[in-house]
Coordinates of C-alpha atoms in Angstrom, one line a residue:
X1 CA 111.5 21.6 44.6
X2 CA 108.4 22.8 42.8
X3 CA 105.9 20.3 44.5
X4 CA 102.6 22.0 45.2
X5 CA 102.5 21.3 48.9
X6 CA 105.9 22.7 49.4
X7 CA 105.1 25.8 47.5
X8 CA 102.0 26.4 49.7
X9 CA 104.0 26.0 52.8
X10 CA 106.6 28.4 51.6
X11 CA 103.8 30.9 50.7
X12 CA 102.5 30.8 54.3
X13 CA 106.1 31.3 55.6
X14 CA 106.5 34.3 53.2
X15 CA 103.3 35.9 54.7
X16 CA 104.6 35.3 58.2
X17 CA 108.0 36.7 57.3
X18 CA 106.4 39.8 55.8
X19 CA 104.2 40.5 58.8
X20 CA 107.2 40.1 61.1
X21 CA 109.4 42.7 59.3
X22 CA 110.6 45.6 61.5
X23 CA 112.7 48.6 61.0
X24 CA 115.9 48.2 62.9
X25 CA 117.1 51.8 62.5
X26 CA 119.8 50.9 59.9
X27 CA 118.2 53.4 57.4
X28 CA 117.5 57.0 58.4
X29 CA 115.4 58.5 55.7
X30 CA 113.3 61.4 56.9
X31 CA 110.3 62.5 54.8
X32 CA 110.0 66.0 53.4
X33 CA 107.7 66.9 56.3
X34 CA 110.2 65.9 58.8
X35 CA 108.5 62.6 59.9
X36 CA 110.7 59.5 59.9
X37 CA 110.4 57.2 56.9
X38 CA 109.9 53.5 57.4
X39 CA 110.3 51.5 54.2
X40 CA 110.8 48.1 55.9
X41 CA 108.2 47.4 58.7
X42 CA 104.9 45.9 57.7
X43 CA 103.1 48.3 60.0
X44 CA 103.4 51.5 58.0
X45 CA 101.6 53.2 55.0
X46 CA 104.2 53.4 52.2
X47 CA 105.0 51.8 48.9
X48 CA 106.7 48.6 50.2
X49 CA 103.8 47.9 52.5
X50 CA 101.4 48.7 49.6
X51 CA 103.0 46.2 47.3
X52 CA 103.0 43.7 50.3
X53 CA 99.3 44.1 50.7
X54 CA 98.8 43.6 47.0
X55 CA 100.6 40.3 47.2
X56 CA 98.7 39.3 50.3
X57 CA 95.3 40.2 48.7
X58 CA 96.3 38.2 45.6
X59 CA 97.2 35.2 47.8
X60 CA 93.8 35.6 49.6
X61 CA 92.1 35.5 46.3
X62 CA 93.9 32.2 45.6
X63 CA 93.2 30.6 49.0
X64 CA 89.9 32.2 50.1
X65 CA 91.3 31.9 53.6
X66 CA 89.4 33.8 56.3
X67 CA 92.6 34.1 58.2
X68 CA 94.2 36.0 55.3
X69 CA 91.1 38.2 55.0
X70 CA 91.2 39.1 58.7
X71 CA 94.9 39.9 58.4
X72 CA 94.2 42.3 55.5
X73 CA 91.2 43.9 57.0
X74 CA 92.9 44.4 60.4
X75 CA 95.9 46.1 58.6
X76 CA 93.6 48.6 56.8
X77 CA 91.4 49.2 59.9
X78 CA 94.6 50.0 61.9
X79 CA 96.1 52.3 59.3
X80 CA 92.9 54.1 58.4
X81 CA 92.3 54.7 62.1
X82 CA 95.6 56.6 62.2
X83 CA 94.5 58.9 59.4
X84 CA 95.6 58.9 55.8
X85 CA 99.1 60.3 54.9
X86 CA 99.8 63.0 52.4
X87 CA 99.1 62.1 48.8
X88 CA 102.1 61.1 46.6
X89 CA 102.9 58.3 44.2
X90 CA 104.2 55.9 46.8
X91 CA 101.5 56.5 49.4
X92 CA 99.0 55.6 46.7
X93 CA 100.3 52.0 46.6
X94 CA 98.3 50.6 49.6
X95 CA 95.1 51.8 47.8
X96 CA 95.4 49.0 45.3
X97 CA 95.0 46.2 47.9
X98 CA 92.1 48.2 49.5
X99 CA 90.4 48.6 46.1
X100 CA 90.6 44.8 45.6
X101 CA 89.3 44.1 49.1
X102 CA 86.3 46.4 48.4
X103 CA 85.8 44.9 45.0
X104 CA 85.6 41.4 46.5
X105 CA 83.5 42.3 49.6
X106 CA 81.6 45.5 48.7
X107 CA 82.1 46.5 52.3
X108 CA 81.2 50.2 52.5
X109 CA 83.9 50.8 55.1
X110 CA 86.4 50.9 52.3
X111 CA 84.5 53.0 49.7
X112 CA 84.9 56.4 51.3
X113 CA 88.7 56.4 51.5
X114 CA 89.0 54.9 48.0
X115 CA 86.8 57.6 46.5
X116 CA 88.6 60.3 48.4
X117 CA 92.0 59.0 47.2
X118 CA 91.0 58.6 43.6
X119 CA 89.8 62.2 43.6
X120 CA 93.1 63.4 45.0
X121 CA 95.1 61.4 42.4
X122 CA 93.1 62.9 39.5
X123 CA 93.0 66.4 40.8
X124 CA 96.1 67.0 43.0
X125 CA 98.9 64.7 42.0
X126 CA 101.6 66.8 40.3
X127 CA 101.9 66.4 36.6
X128 CA 104.8 66.6 34.1
X129 CA 104.6 67.8 30.5
X130 CA 101.9 65.9 28.6
X131 CA 100.1 65.3 31.9
X132 CA 102.2 62.4 33.2
X133 CA 102.1 61.6 36.8
X134 CA 105.3 63.2 38.3
X135 CA 107.1 60.8 40.5
X136 CA 106.7 62.8 43.7
X137 CA 107.2 60.7 46.8
X138 CA 107.4 61.2 50.6
X139 CA 111.1 62.2 50.6
X140 CA 111.5 63.8 47.1
X141 CA 109.6 66.0 44.7
X142 CA 111.3 64.9 41.4
X143 CA 110.0 67.7 39.2
X144 CA 109.4 66.8 35.6
X145 CA 110.3 63.1 36.1
X146 CA 108.6 59.9 35.0
X147 CA 109.6 56.6 36.7
X148 CA 108.4 53.1 35.8
X149 CA 107.6 52.5 39.5
X150 CA 104.6 54.9 39.1
X151 CA 102.7 52.6 36.9
X152 CA 102.6 49.9 39.6
X153 CA 102.1 52.2 42.5
X154 CA 99.3 54.4 41.0
X155 CA 97.9 53.1 37.8
X156 CA 97.0 49.6 38.9
X157 CA 94.9 51.2 41.6
X158 CA 93.2 53.6 39.2
X159 CA 92.5 50.8 36.8
X160 CA 91.1 48.4 39.3
X161 CA 89.1 50.9 41.3
X162 CA 87.8 52.5 38.1
X163 CA 86.6 49.2 36.7
X164 CA 85.1 48.1 40.0
X165 CA 83.3 51.4 40.7
X166 CA 82.1 52.0 37.2
X167 CA 84.5 55.0 36.9
X168 CA 85.7 54.9 33.3
X169 CA 87.5 58.2 33.7
X170 CA 89.9 56.5 36.1
X171 CA 90.5 53.6 33.8
X172 CA 91.1 55.9 30.8
X173 CA 93.6 58.0 32.9
X174 CA 95.5 54.9 33.8
X175 CA 95.6 53.9 30.2
X176 CA 97.0 57.3 29.2
X177 CA 99.7 57.0 31.8
X178 CA 100.7 53.6 30.7
X179 CA 101.0 54.7 27.1
X180 CA 102.9 57.9 28.0
X181 CA 105.3 56.1 30.3
X182 CA 105.9 53.4 27.6
X183 CA 106.8 56.1 25.1
X184 CA 109.4 57.8 27.3
X185 CA 110.8 54.8 29.2
X186 CA 111.0 52.0 26.7
X187 CA 114.5 51.4 25.3
X188 CA 113.9 50.8 21.6
X189 CA 117.2 49.0 21.1
X190 CA 116.5 46.2 23.6
X191 CA 112.8 46.3 24.5
X192 CA 113.7 46.7 28.2
X193 CA 112.6 49.8 30.2
X194 CA 114.8 52.6 31.5
X195 CA 114.3 53.5 35.2
X196 CA 113.3 57.1 34.5
X197 CA 112.9 60.1 32.2
X198 CA 113.2 63.8 32.9
X199 CA 111.6 66.6 30.8
X200 CA 114.3 68.8 32.3
X201 CA 117.0 68.1 29.8
X202 CA 114.9 65.4 28.1
X203 CA 117.0 62.3 28.9
X204 CA 116.8 58.9 30.6
X205 CA 119.3 59.7 33.4
X206 CA 121.9 56.9 33.5
X207 CA 120.0 54.9 30.9
X208 CA 119.8 52.2 33.5
X209 CA 118.0 49.1 32.5
X210 CA 117.3 48.4 36.2
X211 CA 115.9 45.0 37.0
X212 CA 113.3 45.8 39.6
X213 CA 112.0 48.8 37.6
X214 CA 111.6 46.4 34.7
X215 CA 110.0 43.8 37.0
X216 CA 107.2 46.4 37.9
X217 CA 106.4 46.3 34.2
X218 CA 106.7 42.5 33.6
X219 CA 104.6 41.9 36.8
X220 CA 102.2 44.8 36.2
X221 CA 101.3 44.7 32.5
X222 CA 99.2 41.6 32.6
X223 CA 97.7 42.6 35.9
X224 CA 96.9 46.0 34.6
X225 CA 95.0 44.5 31.6
X226 CA 93.2 42.1 34.0
X227 CA 92.3 44.6 36.7
X228 CA 91.2 47.4 34.4
X229 CA 89.4 45.2 31.9
X230 CA 91.7 46.7 29.2
X231 CA 90.7 45.5 25.7
X232 CA 91.2 46.3 22.0
X233 CA 94.2 48.1 20.6
X234 CA 95.6 49.2 23.9
X235 CA 95.6 45.6 25.2
X236 CA 97.3 44.5 22.0
X237 CA 99.9 47.2 22.2
X238 CA 100.7 46.4 25.8
X239 CA 101.0 42.7 25.1
X240 CA 103.5 43.6 22.3
X241 CA 105.5 45.6 24.8
X242 CA 105.5 42.6 27.2
X243 CA 106.6 40.2 24.4
X244 CA 109.5 42.4 23.3
X245 CA 110.7 42.9 26.9
X246 CA 110.4 39.2 27.7
X247 CA 112.5 38.3 24.7
X248 CA 115.3 40.5 26.0
X249 CA 114.9 39.1 29.5
X250 CA 115.3 35.6 28.3
X251 CA 118.6 36.6 26.7
X252 CA 119.9 38.1 30.0
X253 CA 118.8 35.5 32.5
X254 CA 121.7 34.1 34.6
X255 CA 122.4 30.4 34.7
X256 CA 121.2 30.5 38.3
X257 CA 117.7 31.5 37.2
X258 CA 118.1 35.1 38.5
X259 CA 118.7 38.4 36.8
X260 CA 121.4 41.0 37.7
X261 CA 120.2 44.3 39.3
X262 CA 121.3 46.0 36.1
X263 CA 119.9 43.5 33.6
X264 CA 122.5 43.8 30.9
X265 CA 125.5 44.2 33.3
X266 CA 126.7 40.8 34.6
X267 CA 129.1 42.6 37.0
X268 CA 126.2 43.9 39.0
X269 CA 124.8 41.6 41.7
X270 CA 121.9 39.1 41.3
X271 CA 118.7 40.4 42.8
X272 CA 115.8 38.4 44.1
X273 CA 112.8 40.8 44.1
X274 CA 113.2 41.5 40.4
X275 CA 113.7 37.8 39.7
X276 CA 110.4 37.1 41.5
X277 CA 108.6 39.8 39.5
X278 CA 110.0 38.5 36.2
X279 CA 109.2 34.9 37.1
X280 CA 105.6 35.9 38.0
X281 CA 105.0 37.8 34.8
X282 CA 106.7 35.2 32.6
X283 CA 104.7 32.3 34.1
X284 CA 101.4 34.2 34.1
X285 CA 102.1 35.2 30.5
X286 CA 102.7 31.7 29.5
X287 CA 99.7 30.4 31.3
X288 CA 97.4 32.9 29.6
X289 CA 99.0 32.2 26.1
X290 CA 100.5 35.7 25.8
X291 CA 104.0 34.2 26.0
X292 CA 105.5 30.9 24.9
X293 CA 107.3 27.9 26.3
X294 CA 110.7 29.6 26.6
X295 CA 109.1 32.2 28.9
X296 CA 107.5 29.4 31.0
X297 CA 110.9 27.6 31.4
X298 CA 112.6 30.9 32.3
X299 CA 109.8 31.5 34.9
X300 CA 110.4 28.1 36.4
X301 CA 114.1 28.8 36.7
X302 CA 113.3 32.0 38.4
X303 CA 111.1 30.1 40.8
X304 CA 113.9 27.8 41.7
X305 CA 116.2 30.7 42.5
X306 CA 113.6 32.4 44.7
X307 CA 112.8 29.2 46.6
X308 CA 116.5 28.7 47.3
X309 CA 116.7 32.2 48.8
X310 CA 113.8 32.0 51.3
X311 CA 115.3 31.6 54.7
X312 CA 114.0 29.6 57.7
X313 CA 112.0 32.6 58.9
X314 CA 110.2 32.9 55.6
X315 CA 112.2 36.0 54.6
X316 CA 113.4 36.4 51.0
X317 CA 117.0 37.3 50.9
X318 CA 119.1 39.0 48.2
X319 CA 116.5 41.8 47.9
X320 CA 117.9 45.3 47.0
X321 CA 116.7 48.2 49.1
X322 CA 114.5 51.0 47.8
X323 CA 116.2 52.7 44.9
X324 CA 116.1 56.3 43.9
X325 CA 116.9 57.6 40.5
X326 CA 120.6 56.9 39.7
X327 CA 122.6 59.5 37.8
X328 CA 125.3 56.9 36.9
X329 CA 125.3 53.1 36.7
X330 CA 127.5 52.6 39.7
X331 CA 124.7 54.0 41.9
X332 CA 122.7 50.7 41.2
X333 CA 125.7 48.5 42.0
X334 CA 125.9 50.2 45.4
X335 CA 122.3 49.8 46.6
X336 CA 122.4 47.7 49.8
X337 CA 120.7 44.3 50.3
X338 CA 117.7 44.4 52.8
X339 CA 114.6 42.2 53.2
X340 CA 111.5 44.2 52.5
X341 CA 107.7 43.8 52.2
X342 CA 107.9 44.2 48.4
X343 CA 110.4 41.4 48.2
X344 CA 108.0 39.2 50.2
X345 CA 105.1 40.3 48.0
X346 CA 106.8 39.6 44.7
X347 CA 107.8 36.2 45.9
X348 CA 104.2 35.6 47.1
X349 CA 102.9 36.5 43.6
X350 CA 105.4 34.2 41.9
X351 CA 104.7 31.2 44.2
X352 CA 101.0 31.6 44.0
X353 CA 101.2 31.8 40.2
X354 CA 103.4 28.7 40.1
X355 CA 100.9 26.7 42.1
X356 CA 98.1 27.8 39.8
X357 CA 100.3 27.1 36.8
X358 CA 101.0 23.6 38.0
X359 CA 97.4 22.9 38.9
X360 CA 96.3 23.8 35.4
X361 CA 99.0 21.7 33.9
X362 CA 97.9 18.7 36.0
X363 CA 94.3 19.1 35.0
X364 CA 95.3 19.3 31.3
X365 CA 97.4 16.1 31.6
X366 CA 94.5 14.3 33.3
X367 CA 91.9 15.4 30.7

């Protein structure tokens, strides 16, 4: 199942499946300004599409394909031509892929919107106590709240653009946000991360050890270190967080290779986007020497599960829809299943990492 050629074919199908996604009207989620929310179609500027573009840019880095570059550039040309949306955590997500495109090409078309958005994030994004990025989104203000999603949607952008543009102030702000979120969201009993924290009442809501929220951390920590050039004590601290989380993930992996949408609740459904994110982080961590053989094997089992749930159209199934903050654990059980761009992207990250992982292993065995 893991043969390199098959993985590459599945990667191309995942890209095609992501581009083909369309909102069918099943979810009516108006934004705060009254505009319709579209968290499914590829042709929209929101967090699912932003994560999707990140996966696509990462795949383009892997392939060097001009076709992939044209697809990415055409998306940004089209979206920027419409005008940028209002600033929030989730509308920042597409800036990560754009910052990587600019870093690779140094095309000045992309510098102005990147600099503009970085300035907005630093000066206008609402803050919580201690200066955390409040998880304000298009359809909710969430005053005083920290969510683990924020680190992936905002801080990877700040870290990458800050490094690429020589803006250490952006990198340092992203570091501060990672450390602050880790302080309030890490469950000290398990090493997993809670979905959120509120300074209003000072609690972790339902204390949900939600799978995709944890996957943003597993997938994002190593990428954050890489994209931001993070070194020294901060790097070591974050790697420690990853190792502790990974140890708990290994304990809770289902025999299918997947994880439940509430990691420590086997009565909740198995969920593919989190499984892809975990598999990506575990395989990458093993390849880089940050994690060991057990993590590698768990990542390969996750890969098998994800491959088995990519349909004939290249769409990853068993993906839970966008998930607001739950006040009780049943809320997470009830999130519907819906193919999304972030599901496609996390699968793309996993399969591309798997190909790289296997190529490296083959080179080592041949040496």
